[in-house]
Coordinates of C-alpha atoms in Angstrom, one line a residue:
X1 CA 3.0 84.5 59.7
X2 CA 4.2 88.1 61.9
X3 CA 2.4 89.0 64.3
X4 CA 0.9 92.6 63.3
X5 CA 2.6 95.3 65.3
X6 CA 0.8 98.3 65.2
X7 CA 2.1 101.7 64.0
X8 CA 3.5 104.4 66.6
X9 CA 4.5 107.6 66.1
X10 CA 6.7 109.4 68.9
X11 CA 6.2 113.2 69.2
X12 CA 9.3 114.2 70.4
X13 CA 8.8 118.6 70.4
X14 CA 9.1 118.3 74.3
X15 CA 11.6 115.2 74.5
X16 CA 13.3 114.8 77.6
X17 CA 16.1 111.8 78.1
X18 CA 14.1 111.6 81.8
X19 CA 11.0 111.7 80.2
X20 CA 11.4 109.2 77.5
X21 CA 12.7 107.1 79.9
X22 CA 10.1 107.1 82.2
X23 CA 7.3 106.1 78.9
X24 CA 9.4 103.4 78.5
X25 CA 9.3 101.7 81.9
X26 CA 5.1 101.7 81.8
X27 CA 4.1 101.2 78.6
X28 CA 5.5 98.0 76.4
X29 CA 5.4 99.6 73.1
X30 CA 9.2 99.5 72.5
X31 CA 10.8 96.7 73.8
X32 CA 14.3 96.4 72.0
X33 CA 17.0 98.8 73.3
X34 CA 19.1 99.3 70.5
X35 CA 15.9 100.9 69.5
X36 CA 15.3 102.9 72.7
X37 CA 19.2 104.3 72.7
X38 CA 18.7 106.1 69.3
X39 CA 15.5 107.4 70.1
X40 CA 17.6 108.3 73.6
X41 CA 20.4 109.4 71.0
X42 CA 18.3 111.8 68.8
X43 CA 16.6 113.5 72.2
X44 CA 19.2 114.4 73.5
X45 CA 22.0 115.9 69.5
X46 CA 18.4 117.5 68.2
X47 CA 19.9 120.3 65.9
X48 CA 19.0 123.8 66.8
X49 CA 18.3 124.9 63.5
X50 CA 15.9 121.6 62.4
X51 CA 15.7 119.4 65.0
X52 CA 13.9 116.0 64.9
X53 CA 10.8 116.3 65.8
X54 CA 8.3 112.8 65.4
X55 CA 10.0 109.0 64.9
X56 CA 7.5 106.6 63.4
X57 CA 8.4 103.1 64.7
X58 CA 6.3 99.3 63.5
X59 CA 7.0 96.2 65.8
X60 CA 10.4 97.1 67.1
X61 CA 11.7 99.5 64.4
X62 CA 12.0 103.2 63.8
X63 CA 10.8 102.8 60.5
X64 CA 10.5 106.8 59.2
X65 CA 11.3 110.3 60.6
X66 CA 10.4 114.2 60.5
X67 CA 12.3 117.5 60.6
X68 CA 11.1 120.2 62.5
X69 CA 10.9 122.0 59.2
X70 CA 10.0 119.6 57.1
X71 CA 7.3 119.0 59.2
X72 CA 4.2 115.8 57.5
X73 CA 7.1 115.1 55.1
X74 CA 8.2 111.2 56.6
X75 CA 12.5 110.3 55.4
X76 CA 11.9 106.6 55.2
X77 CA 15.9 105.4 54.0
X78 CA 15.6 103.3 50.7
X79 CA 18.0 101.5 51.3
X80 CA 14.1 100.3 53.4
X81 CA 12.2 100.7 50.7
X82 CA 15.3 98.1 48.9
X83 CA 15.1 95.4 50.9
X84 CA 10.8 95.2 51.2
X85 CA 11.1 95.8 47.1
X86 CA 13.5 93.2 46.7
X87 CA 12.3 90.7 49.2
X88 CA 8.4 89.9 48.8
X89 CA 7.0 88.2 46.6
X90 CA 4.4 89.3 44.6
X91 CA 0.6 87.8 45.1
X92 CA -1.2 87.0 42.3
X93 CA -5.0 87.8 41.6
X94 CA -5.7 84.1 41.3
X95 CA -4.4 83.6 44.4
X96 CA -6.4 86.0 46.6
X97 CA -9.9 85.6 43.5
X98 CA -12.0 86.6 46.8
X99 CA -10.5 90.0 47.9
X100 CA -10.3 90.9 43.9
X101 CA -12.4 93.8 44.9
X102 CA -11.9 95.1 47.9
X103 CA -8.9 95.6 46.2
X104 CA -10.3 97.7 43.6
X105 CA -11.9 100.3 45.8
X106 CA -8.5 100.3 47.8
X107 CA -6.5 101.6 44.8
X108 CA -8.6 104.3 43.8
X109 CA -9.9 105.2 47.7
X110 CA -6.3 104.4 48.7
X111 CA -6.0 107.4 51.4
X112 CA -8.6 104.7 52.6
X113 CA -7.4 101.8 55.9
X114 CA -8.8 98.7 56.1
X115 CA -7.1 97.0 58.9
X116 CA -9.3 93.7 58.6
X117 CA -8.1 93.0 55.5
X118 CA -4.8 94.0 55.0
X119 CA -4.2 91.9 58.5
X120 CA -5.5 88.6 56.3
X121 CA -3.6 89.6 52.8
X122 CA -0.4 89.6 55.5
X123 CA -1.1 85.8 55.7
X124 CA -0.6 84.8 51.8
X125 CA 2.5 86.7 52.3
X126 CA 5.8 85.4 51.3
X127 CA 9.0 86.9 51.5
X128 CA 13.0 85.5 49.4
X129 CA 14.8 83.4 51.8
X130 CA 17.5 83.6 50.0
X131 CA 20.7 83.3 52.2
X132 CA 23.2 84.6 50.3
X133 CA 20.7 87.9 50.7
X134 CA 19.2 87.4 54.6
X135 CA 16.7 90.6 55.4
X136 CA 18.6 93.7 57.1
X137 CA 15.3 95.1 58.4
X138 CA 13.4 92.1 58.8
X139 CA 11.1 93.6 61.4
X140 CA 9.1 96.3 58.6
X141 CA 9.9 94.2 55.7
X142 CA 7.9 91.3 57.7
X143 CA 4.5 93.6 57.9
X144 CA 4.6 94.2 54.2
X145 CA 2.1 92.9 51.9
X146 CA 2.9 93.0 47.7
X147 CA -0.2 91.8 45.3
X148 CA 0.6 91.8 41.5
X149 CA -2.2 94.2 39.7
X150 CA -1.5 94.6 36.1
X151 CA -4.0 91.9 35.6
X152 CA -6.8 94.6 36.3
X153 CA -5.1 97.1 33.3
X154 CA -5.3 100.6 35.2
X155 CA -2.0 103.1 33.9
X156 CA -0.9 106.5 35.6
X157 CA -4.2 107.5 33.5
X158 CA -6.0 106.9 36.2
X159 CA -3.8 108.5 38.8
X160 CA -3.9 111.1 37.3
X161 CA -3.3 115.0 39.1
X162 CA -1.1 116.5 37.6
X163 CA -1.0 119.2 40.5
X164 CA 0.5 116.9 42.8
X165 CA 4.3 116.9 43.1
X166 CA 4.1 113.7 43.5
X167 CA 2.2 112.5 40.0
X168 CA 5.3 115.1 38.4
X169 CA 8.2 112.8 39.8
X170 CA 6.5 109.5 38.7
X171 CA 5.9 111.0 35.9
X172 CA 9.4 113.1 35.3
X173 CA 10.4 109.5 36.0
X174 CA 9.0 108.1 32.9
X175 CA 10.1 109.9 31.2
X176 CA 13.6 109.9 31.5
X177 CA 13.9 106.7 31.6
X178 CA 11.9 105.7 27.7
X179 CA 11.2 108.1 24.8
X180 CA 8.2 108.4 22.9
X181 CA 5.5 109.8 24.7
X182 CA 2.6 108.4 25.5
X183 CA 3.5 108.2 29.6
X184 CA -0.3 108.0 30.7
X185 CA -1.8 105.6 28.8
X186 CA 2.0 103.4 28.3
X187 CA 2.6 103.2 32.3
X188 CA 1.1 100.5 33.3
X189 CA 0.3 100.1 37.3
X190 CA 2.2 96.4 38.9
X191 CA 1.8 95.9 42.0
X192 CA 0.4 98.0 45.1
X193 CA 2.0 97.6 48.2
X194 CA 0.7 97.0 51.8
X195 CA 1.9 98.2 55.5
X196 CA -0.6 97.6 58.3
X197 CA -3.5 99.1 57.2
X198 CA -2.2 101.8 54.7
X199 CA -1.3 101.0 51.2
X200 CA 2.1 102.3 52.0
X201 CA 2.8 102.5 47.2
X202 CA 2.5 101.2 44.4
X203 CA 4.7 100.2 41.5
X204 CA 4.3 100.4 38.1
X205 CA 6.3 99.4 35.1
X206 CA 6.1 101.1 31.3
X207 CA 4.5 98.9 28.6
X208 CA 6.6 95.7 27.1
X209 CA 9.4 96.7 29.4
X210 CA 10.1 94.6 32.8
X211 CA 11.7 96.9 34.9
X212 CA 9.1 97.7 37.8
X213 CA 9.0 101.7 40.1
X214 CA 8.4 102.4 43.3
X215 CA 6.4 105.3 44.7
X216 CA 4.5 105.8 47.9
X217 CA 0.9 106.6 48.4
X218 CA 0.4 109.8 47.6
X219 CA -1.9 110.4 50.9
X220 CA 0.7 107.7 53.0
X221 CA 2.6 110.4 54.6
X222 CA -0.6 112.1 55.8
X223 CA -2.4 109.2 56.7
X224 CA -0.4 108.2 59.1
X225 CA -0.2 111.7 60.6
X226 CA -4.4 111.8 60.9
X227 CA -4.7 108.7 61.5
X228 CA -2.5 107.9 64.7
X229 CA -1.9 109.7 67.1
X230 CA 0.9 110.0 68.7
X231 CA 3.1 109.7 72.4
X232 CA 4.2 112.1 72.9
X233 CA 6.5 113.7 75.6
X234 CA 4.7 116.9 78.5
X235 CA 5.6 115.6 82.5
X236 CA 8.1 116.4 83.6
X237 CA 9.9 113.5 85.0
X238 CA 11.5 114.2 88.7
X239 CA 15.2 113.0 88.1
X240 CA 16.7 110.6 90.1
X241 CA 20.6 109.5 90.1
X242 CA 19.9 106.2 88.9
X243 CA 18.4 109.0 85.7
X244 CA 21.8 110.2 85.8
X245 CA 23.9 107.6 85.8
X246 CA 21.9 105.8 82.6
X247 CA 22.3 109.0 80.7
X248 CA 26.3 108.9 81.5
X249 CA 25.9 105.8 80.5
X250 CA 24.7 106.7 77.3
X251 CA 26.8 110.4 76.3
X252 CA 29.0 110.3 78.7
X253 CA 30.1 112.4 81.7
X254 CA 30.7 115.1 79.8
X255 CA 26.5 115.8 77.7
X256 CA 25.4 115.9 81.3
X257 CA 23.5 119.9 82.7
X258 CA 23.9 121.6 85.4
X259 CA 21.0 120.1 87.1
X260 CA 22.0 116.5 86.9
X261 CA 26.0 116.8 87.5
X262 CA 24.3 119.1 91.5
X263 CA 23.0 115.1 91.9
X264 CA 25.1 113.0 90.9
X265 CA 28.1 115.6 93.1
X266 CA 25.2 114.5 95.6
X267 CA 24.9 111.3 95.6
X268 CA 28.4 109.9 95.9

């Protein structure tokens, strides 16, 4: 079982190459150079029209981003979703019978966090290890818990929230795929997905049909914003020659500022 790594959030509002570099040197939350380089690139290549505001990371893997103009909307790429849906082998309820009542309560209070339960359930999770379909994003997928909850008998009606846009999207997807109406009772809750201490999402399936349709928990984004205090980069860092050389190595000489050029000229 992999070590459980805490989800962290970075607020890039006042970030600079220098203060992010200083943060990396004084913390151990990110160790992968590829992740550090990606964030530095995002800091340096911000667009004026819609800059990136937040990055969410777990176990050195950046899985979600937020743009300034879409505040509190976390973009998680579809290819990440595809991987954990395909590779997580659903845990059967009979394998975790002592947790049944906890799981039922959590489903109907999916805006709550359960760190201890999430950590314990991860020990039951297994993954497809087909050599022909290796995980592309194991640092994320290995932290996902998938539980088969079809036997609980819950339907889309139990999640009824007609004024919620995400609920409307679930209902509309089933209307597009299946005829016959009565969707609130015919669509069954089939799986739940947990990451760390959060219910990340659910899968639903039409009664009598094999396909599971994954949707993110309607509260998942709000929970990440409400429960995670982002790291900020407001501290002004004194520029050094090493800072300037690091930036040149990352983005090229033409991308450095006038002040950085003066430091380079003065010290070389």
